[in-house]
Amino acid sequence: MPNRRTKIRAAVVGLGWPGMQHLKGYTIDPRSEVIAVCDLDKAHAEEIAAQHKIPNAYTNHLEMLENKDIDAVSVCLPNFLHAPISIDVLNAGKHVLCEKPPARSAQEAKAMADAAAQNGKTLMYALVQRFDGSSQKLKQLVKAGELGDVYFGKAAYVRRRGIPIGKEGWFVDRERSGGGALIDIGVHALDCIWWLMDSPRPVEVMGASYAHFGHLVPDDVKYDVDDGTFAQIRFENGATIILETTWALNLPGDNYIKIAGTKAGVTLNPFTLYIESNGKEVDRPLDAPSINGFDEEVKHFVECIVEGKEPISSAEQGIMLMQMLDGIYESAEKGQSVSIADLSRAKG
C-alpha cells in the first residue's frame, strides 16, 4: 500500500561514498527526509548527522531499527553485509534500498526477496547505470521498437589498473566480497545491458576468470578473487550477451555497452544509433538528458514506496542477476558451460 505519511523518513547505514550519495538523494527529494545515519565510526556518524541536521546517529543497526519513525533504509555496506543487514531491516518492517551487488550469491538474494515478500516491503537494488540519462533514453528507444527485436549485446567495464582493497582488504577476500572484478564492476555493465535488452531469463553461461595481478596488492593482504572475467550468456528468448570486466589488464581501459536488434543498433559510448537507410549505412549521434543517476535511483525508490510501485531493479531481478554471476564463476571453475536451472537446483 502507498505510504500515507507526508514524507518518507529514511536512514542510511554505511557512510562511505555510496552512502553519502544516497543521503544526498533523499535530501533533495521533497517527498523524503533523512532522520538517522549509522556507521561503525561513531565520530564520523555524529559528524555527518551534525552537518546535515539529522537528529539520530547510531553505531549499531539493530539499535537504529528500534526507531519506529524510520520508514526506509539504504544499506551501503560491504557485500557480505548486504543480505544479513537488509533482512534485519525488512523484518523490522522497513523498506530497503541496497547497494550493488545484490548479495554474494543468488541464494542470499533469494533470502532477501523472501524477507521482503513476507513483510510486505519494497526491496530495491541501487544499480545506478540504469538511471543514467543515456541508458534511460536508450530504454525508451528499445521499448518503442526502434531497434526491432534486440538479440545481441556486448558490454565491458575494463580497468587497465584499478584493484580496490577496501577497509581491512574486504574487496579482495572472496569470503567477504563474493568475488572480484566481476561482482564489483562487471555487475554494473552486465545489469545495465541486460535491463536494456528487457531482462530476459538467463539459461546458460560460459565464463573464464583469471587472477594474474595479485602482485599489485600489499603482501599482507589476502587476495583470492578474479582480476579479470569474461563471459557469454544465452537467454530464454535466444538473445546473447558477451561481457568483459577487469580490475587489471595489459590493454587500455574501456567502458562500453552495445546492443543490436533486427532494425538498428546502439552504442552508449559514443551514444550513437546505427541504422540502414535507403540501402546505406547511417550513424546517427543521439542526445540524452544530463541527469545524476544516484539522485534518480533514490527518487525512484521513494516513488515506489509512496505510490506502491514495483522498482525497475526489483528483488526478483536481483536473484536473476546473481544467478548469472554465480553461473559465470561456476563455469570458470569447471571449465565448461553451466545451465542456470541446474545451478539453481544444486544450490537449493
PDB file of C-alpha atoms in Angstrom, residues 7-8 61 73 85 87 90 117 134 136 154 161 203 258 271-272 283 288 299 317 320 327 331 334:
ATOM      1  CA  LYS A   7       7.421  12.418   3.906  1.00  0.00           C
ATOM      2  CA  ILE A   8       9.278   9.129   3.740  1.00  0.00           C
ATOM      3  CA  HIS A  61      21.909  -1.015  13.063  1.00  0.00           C
ATOM      4  CA  VAL A  73      16.815   2.271   4.965  1.00  0.00           C
ATOM      5  CA  ILE A  85      21.538  -6.279   7.338  1.00  0.00           C
ATOM      6  CA  ILE A  87      16.938  -8.916   6.115  1.00  0.00           C
ATOM      7  CA  LEU A  90      12.924  -5.856   6.257  1.00  0.00           C
ATOM      8  CA  ALA A 117       7.655 -10.586   0.446  1.00  0.00           C
ATOM      9  CA  SER A 134      21.677   7.801 -21.981  1.00  0.00           C
ATOM     10  CA  GLN A 136      17.061   5.893 -19.904  1.00  0.00           C
ATOM     11  CA  LYS A 154      28.235  -6.646 -25.697  1.00  0.00           C
ATOM     12  CA  ARG A 161      44.978  -0.945 -13.396  1.00  0.00           C
ATOM     13  CA  VAL A 203      19.526 -20.172 -19.328  1.00  0.00           C
ATOM     14  CA  LYS A 258      26.499  -2.078 -27.434  1.00  0.00           C
ATOM     15  CA  PHE A 271      25.814   7.441 -27.862  1.00  0.00           C
ATOM     16  CA  THR A 272      25.015   6.587 -31.480  1.00  0.00           C
ATOM     17  CA  ASP A 283      25.487   6.516 -37.996  1.00  0.00           C
ATOM     18  CA  ALA A 288      20.467  12.260 -23.784  1.00  0.00           C
ATOM     19  CA  LYS A 299      13.992   9.320  -6.352  1.00  0.00           C
ATOM     20  CA  GLN A 317      15.701  -9.277 -10.862  1.00  0.00           C
ATOM     21  CA  MET A 320      18.427 -13.493 -11.654  1.00  0.00           C
ATOM     22  CA  GLY A 327      26.923 -19.210 -13.178  1.00  0.00           C
ATOM     23  CA  SER A 331      31.606 -22.135 -15.332  1.00  0.00           C
ATOM     24  CA  LYS A 334      34.539 -26.149 -14.080  1.00  0.00           C
TER      25      LYS A 334
END
